Amino acid sequence: MKYSEILFGILRVPVDAVAALAGLVLAYHLRAANIDLLPGVYLLKEANLPVFAQYVTTFAVPATGAYLALAALLILYALKSTLGPWRELSRIFAASALWLALVIAWFFLVEKQLFFSRALLLEATVLMTVLAIIGRSVVVMLQRVFLRRGVGVRTVLSFGKPQLPQSVLGILQRDIRYRYAGHIGSIAQLEARTQPVIDLVLHTDPDARSDDTAALIDYCRSRHLGYACLPPVFAEVPHQLSMQRLGMVPLLKFEPTPLDGWGRVWKRLFDVVAGTLLLVLLSPLLIFGGLAVLLCSGRPLLYVSRRTGQYGTASVPLLKFRTMATDADARKAAFATQSHRAD
């Protein structure tokens, strides 16, 4: 891990602490001045607030510590953060909501009294959340400025017989967090390199039974280089891979279809609703077609064709208007020699 990544990761702790304390202090002064930050909330003219120094020492500072503890429990201070911006934002909101619930529970269950100002508590929660988001955004923008100047950029070298997939290569060339140093195919070429200093070796064709793979892992481990590998299959379809664990063993699972979980539910719901609507809308045409078959060739009106169902273990009946002879299935063998199709 780069020193700059550690620095900016640690910097989020004091940023959140300043945001929480500033929100609590600002809410106190707004309440003391009887300024309605939340429209529609009725404020009493005389606020029963403690002295400011007492408020800071007995409530604001401990409440700031509680907010930081909740944020840490929600993994908002992980140095190797893999959270996207929306997931991080949702966890900031969750930390603020849990903090509010904790303060209310503390005063109600432990102090045996209500908080001295509901408006102050609500305004403090809003201000803490907004200031924490602003502070973290400033940290991210500052980190990106350093990245554009080359500070904290991770140099990646690909290794193996096949070249990097275009999808992976495109990410390495676009993402300012990475610098792609090229591709090599042997340990000898890797040992001969002196510049630039490599941070991560990306293996394109790992094989647990290969001596080259074992030698590459030992080389990276002995020189404290990062080692990563692409999945030997499905590297071009990363959107169909999911990460799971079998106990402590990581697994890459290939999802042949997105129709799993809620996808399956929505698909089935769409099938039922859309099918019902189409049956209603097309019912006049379907009745006309049935009457035409009845008048032209008699019964039965429908022909049942069997199709292979899911997993190949069941057959699904497919109904369609009959256009063949009534005993077409029984005479199929006799007509097979006259058909131009081989199936």
Short mmCIF file of C-alpha atoms in Angstrom, two decimals:
data_model
loop_
_atom_site.label_atom_id
_atom_site.label_comp_id
_atom_site.label_asym_id
_atom_site.label_seq_id
_atom_site.Cartn_x
_atom_site.Cartn_y
_atom_site.Cartn_z
CA MET A 1 0.00 0.00 0.00
CA LYS A 2 1.24 3.46 -0.90
CA TYR A 3 2.12 5.87 1.91
CA SER A 4 -0.24 8.43 0.40
CA GLU A 5 -3.13 5.91 0.58
CA ILE A 6 -2.40 5.36 4.28
CA LEU A 7 -2.16 9.11 4.86
CA PHE A 8 -5.46 9.95 3.17
CA GLY A 9 -7.10 6.96 4.83
CA ILE A 10 -6.04 8.15 8.29
CA LEU A 11 -6.98 11.75 7.41
CA ARG A 12 -10.65 10.76 7.22
CA VAL A 13 -10.70 10.21 11.01
CA PRO A 14 -9.84 13.81 12.06
CA VAL A 15 -11.99 15.13 9.19
CA ASP A 16 -15.02 13.29 10.57
CA ALA A 17 -14.14 14.36 14.11
CA VAL A 18 -13.99 18.03 13.10
CA ALA A 19 -17.23 17.67 11.12
CA ALA A 20 -19.06 16.09 14.07
CA LEU A 21 -17.77 18.56 16.64
CA ALA A 22 -18.39 21.54 14.35
CA GLY A 23 -21.94 20.33 13.67
CA LEU A 24 -22.66 20.01 17.39
CA VAL A 25 -21.19 23.42 18.21
CA LEU A 26 -22.93 25.15 15.30
CA ALA A 27 -26.26 23.57 16.27
CA TYR A 28 -25.83 24.87 19.84
CA HIS A 29 -25.25 28.44 18.68
CA LEU A 30 -28.16 28.27 16.21
CA ARG A 31 -30.43 27.06 19.01
CA ALA A 32 -29.13 29.67 21.44
CA ALA A 33 -29.82 32.38 18.86
CA ASN A 34 -33.27 30.85 18.23
CA ILE A 35 -32.54 30.42 14.48
CA ASP A 36 -34.85 27.86 12.86
CA LEU A 37 -32.58 25.82 10.58
CA LEU A 38 -35.31 23.23 10.03
CA PRO A 39 -38.37 25.00 8.55
CA GLY A 40 -41.64 24.14 10.23
CA VAL A 41 -40.06 23.10 13.55
CA TYR A 42 -41.52 25.19 16.34
CA LEU A 43 -38.81 26.56 18.65
CA LEU A 44 -39.51 27.70 22.19
CA LYS A 45 -38.49 31.26 22.82
CA GLU A 46 -36.52 30.31 25.91
CA ALA A 47 -34.21 27.37 25.31
CA ASN A 48 -33.20 25.44 28.41
CA LEU A 49 -29.61 24.97 27.22
CA PRO A 50 -26.61 24.24 29.45
CA VAL A 51 -23.66 26.58 29.57
CA PHE A 52 -21.56 26.28 26.40
CA ALA A 53 -18.46 25.00 28.20
CA GLN A 54 -20.51 22.37 30.00
CA TYR A 55 -22.25 21.43 26.74
CA VAL A 56 -18.91 20.86 25.00
CA THR A 57 -17.28 18.83 27.76
CA THR A 58 -20.27 16.75 28.87
CA PHE A 59 -22.00 16.17 25.54
CA ALA A 60 -20.28 17.42 22.36
CA VAL A 61 -16.91 15.72 22.90
CA PRO A 62 -18.32 12.34 24.04
CA ALA A 63 -20.92 12.48 21.25
CA THR A 64 -18.13 13.08 18.72
CA GLY A 65 -16.31 10.02 20.02
CA ALA A 66 -19.50 7.96 19.73
CA TYR A 67 -19.95 9.11 16.12
CA LEU A 68 -16.39 8.08 15.24
CA ALA A 69 -16.93 4.69 16.89
CA LEU A 70 -20.11 4.09 14.87
CA ALA A 71 -18.37 5.15 11.66
CA ALA A 72 -15.55 2.72 12.42
CA LEU A 73 -18.06 -0.10 13.01
CA LEU A 74 -19.52 0.66 9.58
CA ILE A 75 -16.01 0.25 8.07
CA LEU A 76 -15.73 3.89 7.03
CA TYR A 77 -12.06 4.01 8.09
CA ALA A 78 -10.74 0.93 6.30
CA LEU A 79 -7.43 1.87 4.66
CA LYS A 80 -8.01 -0.63 1.84
CA SER A 81 -11.40 0.79 1.05
CA THR A 82 -13.37 -0.80 -1.79
CA LEU A 83 -16.52 1.24 -1.21
CA GLY A 84 -17.97 3.15 -4.12
CA PRO A 85 -19.12 6.76 -3.58
CA TRP A 86 -22.79 5.81 -3.19
CA ARG A 87 -22.10 3.01 -0.71
CA GLU A 88 -19.85 5.32 1.32
CA LEU A 89 -22.56 7.99 1.26
CA SER A 90 -25.17 5.50 2.45
CA ARG A 91 -22.92 4.44 5.35
CA ILE A 92 -22.41 8.08 6.38
CA PHE A 93 -26.20 8.47 6.54
CA ALA A 94 -26.41 5.20 8.48
CA ALA A 95 -23.77 6.39 10.97
CA SER A 96 -25.68 9.63 11.55
CA ALA A 97 -28.99 7.80 12.02
CA LEU A 98 -27.44 5.33 14.47
CA TRP A 99 -25.80 8.20 16.34
CA LEU A 100 -29.14 9.97 16.70
CA ALA A 101 -30.81 6.78 17.95
CA LEU A 102 -27.94 6.17 20.40
CA VAL A 103 -28.17 9.67 21.89
CA ILE A 104 -31.94 9.40 22.34
CA ALA A 105 -31.61 5.95 23.91
CA TRP A 106 -28.83 7.14 26.25
CA PHE A 107 -30.82 10.08 27.61
CA PHE A 108 -34.05 8.08 27.86
CA LEU A 109 -32.70 4.85 29.36
CA VAL A 110 -29.58 5.98 31.26
CA GLU A 111 -30.13 9.65 32.12
CA LYS A 112 -33.88 9.00 32.67
CA GLN A 113 -34.78 12.27 30.96
CA LEU A 114 -35.44 13.75 27.55
CA PHE A 115 -32.73 15.58 25.62
CA PHE A 116 -32.68 19.27 26.51
CA SER A 117 -33.48 20.39 22.94
CA ARG A 118 -35.00 18.25 20.19
CA ALA A 119 -34.36 20.97 17.60
CA LEU A 120 -30.68 21.12 18.56
CA LEU A 121 -30.37 17.34 18.25
CA LEU A 122 -32.00 17.25 14.82
CA GLU A 123 -29.98 20.19 13.54
CA ALA A 124 -26.77 18.68 14.88
CA THR A 125 -27.49 15.42 13.04
CA VAL A 126 -28.11 17.23 9.76
CA LEU A 127 -25.04 19.46 10.14
CA MET A 128 -22.78 16.55 11.10
CA THR A 129 -23.88 14.59 8.05
CA VAL A 130 -23.47 17.48 5.63
CA LEU A 131 -20.09 18.53 7.03
CA ALA A 132 -18.80 14.93 7.00
CA ILE A 133 -19.78 14.56 3.34
CA ILE A 134 -18.13 17.87 2.46
CA GLY A 135 -14.98 17.01 4.40
CA ARG A 136 -14.62 13.59 2.80
CA SER A 137 -15.23 15.11 -0.64
CA VAL A 138 -12.39 17.56 -0.04
CA VAL A 139 -10.10 14.68 0.96
CA VAL A 140 -10.99 12.77 -2.22
CA MET A 141 -10.39 15.84 -4.41
CA LEU A 142 -7.07 16.50 -2.67
CA GLN A 143 -6.04 12.87 -3.22
CA ARG A 144 -6.92 13.12 -6.90
CA VAL A 145 -4.76 16.25 -7.23
CA PHE A 146 -1.82 14.29 -5.83
CA LEU A 147 -2.58 11.36 -8.13
CA ARG A 148 -2.50 13.64 -11.18
CA ARG A 149 0.95 14.74 -10.08
CA GLY A 150 2.04 11.11 -9.85
CA VAL A 151 1.92 10.81 -6.06
CA GLY A 152 0.30 7.56 -4.94
CA VAL A 153 -0.02 6.10 -8.45
CA ARG A 154 0.42 2.32 -8.53
CA THR A 155 2.63 1.00 -11.34
CA VAL A 156 1.23 -2.22 -12.81
CA LEU A 157 3.13 -4.73 -14.94
CA SER A 158 1.32 -7.60 -16.65
CA PHE A 159 2.98 -11.01 -16.87
CA GLY A 160 2.17 -14.15 -18.83
CA LYS A 161 1.87 -15.62 -22.28
CA PRO A 162 -1.44 -13.97 -23.27
CA GLN A 163 -1.76 -10.20 -23.34
CA LEU A 164 -4.11 -8.37 -21.01
CA PRO A 165 -7.79 -8.43 -22.05
CA GLN A 166 -8.83 -5.14 -23.62
CA SER A 167 -11.34 -4.49 -20.84
CA VAL A 168 -8.62 -4.65 -18.17
CA LEU A 169 -6.11 -2.71 -20.27
CA GLY A 170 -8.64 0.06 -20.83
CA ILE A 171 -9.22 0.46 -17.09
CA LEU A 172 -5.48 0.62 -16.33
CA GLN A 173 -4.98 3.27 -19.01
CA ARG A 174 -7.94 5.43 -17.96
CA ASP A 175 -7.83 5.21 -14.16
CA ILE A 176 -5.52 7.86 -12.69
CA ARG A 177 -4.70 5.54 -9.77
CA TYR A 178 -2.72 3.23 -12.07
CA ARG A 179 0.21 3.47 -14.44
CA TYR A 180 0.58 0.59 -16.89
CA ALA A 181 4.24 -0.34 -17.41
CA GLY A 182 3.74 -2.90 -20.18
CA HIS A 183 3.73 -6.67 -20.59
CA ILE A 184 6.46 -9.31 -20.19
CA GLY A 185 6.43 -13.06 -20.56
CA SER A 186 9.24 -14.47 -18.41
CA ILE A 187 10.89 -14.19 -15.02
CA ALA A 188 14.20 -13.30 -16.73
CA GLN A 189 12.60 -10.22 -18.28
CA LEU A 190 11.14 -9.26 -14.91
CA GLU A 191 14.51 -9.57 -13.16
CA ALA A 192 16.18 -7.49 -15.88
CA ARG A 193 13.83 -4.53 -15.31
CA THR A 194 15.10 -1.67 -13.19
CA GLN A 195 12.75 1.20 -14.04
CA PRO A 196 10.08 2.05 -13.26
CA VAL A 197 9.61 0.51 -9.83
CA ILE A 198 6.78 -2.00 -9.99
CA ASP A 199 4.02 -2.00 -7.36
CA LEU A 200 1.81 -4.75 -8.74
CA VAL A 201 2.43 -7.73 -11.03
CA LEU A 202 -0.77 -8.81 -12.80
CA HIS A 203 -0.62 -12.46 -13.90
CA THR A 204 -2.68 -13.16 -17.04
CA ASP A 205 -2.45 -16.98 -17.08
CA PRO A 206 -2.06 -18.36 -13.54
CA ASP A 207 -1.72 -22.14 -13.18
CA ALA A 208 -1.24 -23.72 -9.76
CA ARG A 209 0.62 -26.67 -11.34
CA SER A 210 3.02 -24.48 -13.33
CA ASP A 211 6.59 -23.87 -12.17
CA ASP A 212 6.44 -20.39 -13.74
CA THR A 213 3.50 -19.43 -11.53
CA ALA A 214 5.25 -20.67 -8.38
CA ALA A 215 8.45 -18.86 -9.37
CA LEU A 216 6.57 -15.60 -10.02
CA ILE A 217 4.78 -15.75 -6.67
CA ASP A 218 8.07 -16.42 -4.86
CA TYR A 219 9.75 -13.56 -6.74
CA CYS A 220 7.00 -11.09 -5.77
CA ARG A 221 6.91 -12.32 -2.18
CA SER A 222 10.68 -12.04 -1.70
CA ARG A 223 10.74 -8.49 -3.11
CA HIS A 224 7.54 -7.32 -1.39
CA LEU A 225 5.74 -6.76 -4.69
CA GLY A 226 2.00 -7.01 -5.01
CA TYR A 227 0.80 -10.08 -6.91
CA ALA A 228 -2.62 -10.40 -8.51
CA CYS A 229 -4.03 -12.74 -11.12
CA LEU A 230 -6.85 -12.67 -13.59
CA PRO A 231 -9.30 -15.59 -13.56
CA PRO A 232 -8.09 -18.12 -16.11
CA VAL A 233 -11.57 -18.24 -17.63
CA PHE A 234 -14.21 -15.59 -18.23
CA ALA A 235 -11.73 -12.70 -18.03
CA GLU A 236 -13.64 -10.94 -20.80
CA VAL A 237 -17.00 -11.15 -18.99
CA PRO A 238 -16.27 -9.69 -15.52
CA HIS A 239 -19.90 -8.51 -15.22
CA GLN A 240 -20.94 -12.17 -15.03
CA LEU A 241 -18.57 -13.05 -12.17
CA SER A 242 -19.41 -12.77 -8.49
CA MET A 243 -17.14 -13.15 -5.48
CA GLN A 244 -18.23 -15.67 -2.84
CA ARG A 245 -16.59 -17.64 -0.05
CA LEU A 246 -16.74 -21.32 0.82
CA GLY A 247 -15.73 -21.02 4.45
CA MET A 248 -12.42 -19.13 4.23
CA VAL A 249 -11.77 -20.14 0.62
CA PRO A 250 -12.58 -17.43 -1.98
CA LEU A 251 -14.60 -18.52 -4.99
CA LEU A 252 -15.27 -16.87 -8.33
CA LYS A 253 -18.77 -17.84 -9.44
CA PHE A 254 -19.88 -17.49 -13.05
CA GLU A 255 -23.45 -16.23 -13.40
CA PRO A 256 -24.72 -17.28 -16.85
CA THR A 257 -27.79 -15.09 -16.45
CA PRO A 258 -28.69 -11.98 -14.41
CA LEU A 259 -32.06 -13.61 -13.69
CA ASP A 260 -31.19 -14.58 -10.15
CA GLY A 261 -32.46 -13.28 -6.85
CA TRP A 262 -34.62 -10.19 -7.43
CA GLY A 263 -33.99 -10.50 -11.17
CA ARG A 264 -35.94 -13.74 -11.17
CA VAL A 265 -38.76 -12.17 -9.14
CA TRP A 266 -39.10 -9.16 -11.45
CA LYS A 267 -38.91 -11.37 -14.55
CA ARG A 268 -41.70 -13.63 -13.31
CA LEU A 269 -43.81 -10.63 -12.29
CA PHE A 270 -43.31 -9.08 -15.74
CA ASP A 271 -44.25 -12.37 -17.44
CA VAL A 272 -47.52 -12.67 -15.51
CA VAL A 273 -48.58 -9.01 -15.86
CA ALA A 274 -47.53 -8.59 -19.50
CA GLY A 275 -49.00 -11.98 -20.46
CA THR A 276 -52.35 -11.14 -18.87
CA LEU A 277 -52.54 -7.73 -20.55
CA LEU A 278 -51.66 -9.16 -23.97
CA LEU A 279 -54.27 -11.89 -23.63
CA VAL A 280 -56.92 -9.27 -22.88
CA LEU A 281 -55.83 -6.92 -25.67
CA LEU A 282 -55.49 -9.67 -28.28
CA SER A 283 -58.57 -11.65 -27.25
CA PRO A 284 -60.70 -10.46 -30.23
CA LEU A 285 -57.98 -11.56 -32.66
CA LEU A 286 -57.53 -14.88 -30.84
CA ILE A 287 -61.28 -15.55 -30.96
CA PHE A 288 -61.33 -14.78 -34.68
CA GLY A 289 -58.40 -17.17 -35.27
CA GLY A 290 -60.10 -19.94 -33.31
CA LEU A 291 -63.31 -19.54 -35.29
CA ALA A 292 -61.36 -19.65 -38.57
CA VAL A 293 -59.71 -22.96 -37.61
CA LEU A 294 -63.04 -24.40 -36.47
CA LEU A 295 -64.82 -23.51 -39.70
CA CYS A 296 -62.00 -24.63 -41.99
CA SER A 297 -60.86 -27.94 -40.44
CA GLY A 298 -62.91 -28.58 -37.32
CA ARG A 299 -61.62 -29.60 -33.92
CA PRO A 300 -59.24 -29.48 -32.11
CA LEU A 301 -58.58 -25.75 -32.33
CA LEU A 302 -55.18 -25.85 -30.62
CA TYR A 303 -52.07 -27.93 -31.14
CA VAL A 304 -49.90 -28.72 -28.12
CA SER A 305 -46.18 -28.66 -28.91
CA ARG A 306 -43.77 -29.80 -26.22
CA ARG A 307 -40.62 -27.79 -25.48
CA THR A 308 -37.71 -28.64 -23.18
CA GLY A 309 -37.98 -26.74 -19.90
CA GLN A 310 -35.41 -25.38 -17.48
CA TYR A 311 -32.49 -27.70 -16.67
CA GLY A 312 -33.77 -30.09 -19.37
CA THR A 313 -35.78 -32.09 -16.82
CA ALA A 314 -39.32 -31.06 -17.76
CA SER A 315 -41.34 -30.30 -20.86
CA VAL A 316 -43.37 -27.12 -21.28
CA PRO A 317 -46.63 -27.20 -23.29
CA LEU A 318 -46.71 -24.59 -26.06
CA LEU A 319 -50.20 -23.85 -27.38
CA LYS A 320 -50.76 -22.61 -30.93
CA PHE A 321 -53.58 -22.64 -33.44
CA ARG A 322 -53.65 -25.90 -35.39
CA THR A 323 -52.81 -25.52 -39.11
CA MET A 324 -51.89 -29.18 -39.75
CA ALA A 325 -54.01 -32.28 -40.14
CA THR A 326 -55.61 -33.57 -36.94
CA ASP A 327 -53.46 -36.73 -36.97
CA ALA A 328 -50.22 -35.00 -38.02
CA ASP A 329 -48.13 -36.54 -35.22
CA ALA A 330 -49.23 -40.09 -36.16
CA ARG A 331 -48.44 -39.51 -39.87
CA LYS A 332 -45.11 -37.77 -39.22
CA ALA A 333 -43.00 -40.83 -40.14
CA ALA A 334 -44.82 -41.22 -43.47
CA PHE A 335 -44.25 -37.59 -44.44
CA ALA A 336 -40.62 -37.43 -43.20
CA THR A 337 -39.18 -38.64 -46.50
CA GLN A 338 -41.03 -35.90 -48.40
CA SER A 339 -39.74 -33.09 -46.22
CA HIS A 340 -36.80 -30.94 -47.33
CA ARG A 341 -35.70 -30.59 -43.71
CA ALA A 342 -33.50 -33.19 -42.07
CA ASP A 343 -34.82 -32.62 -38.54
#
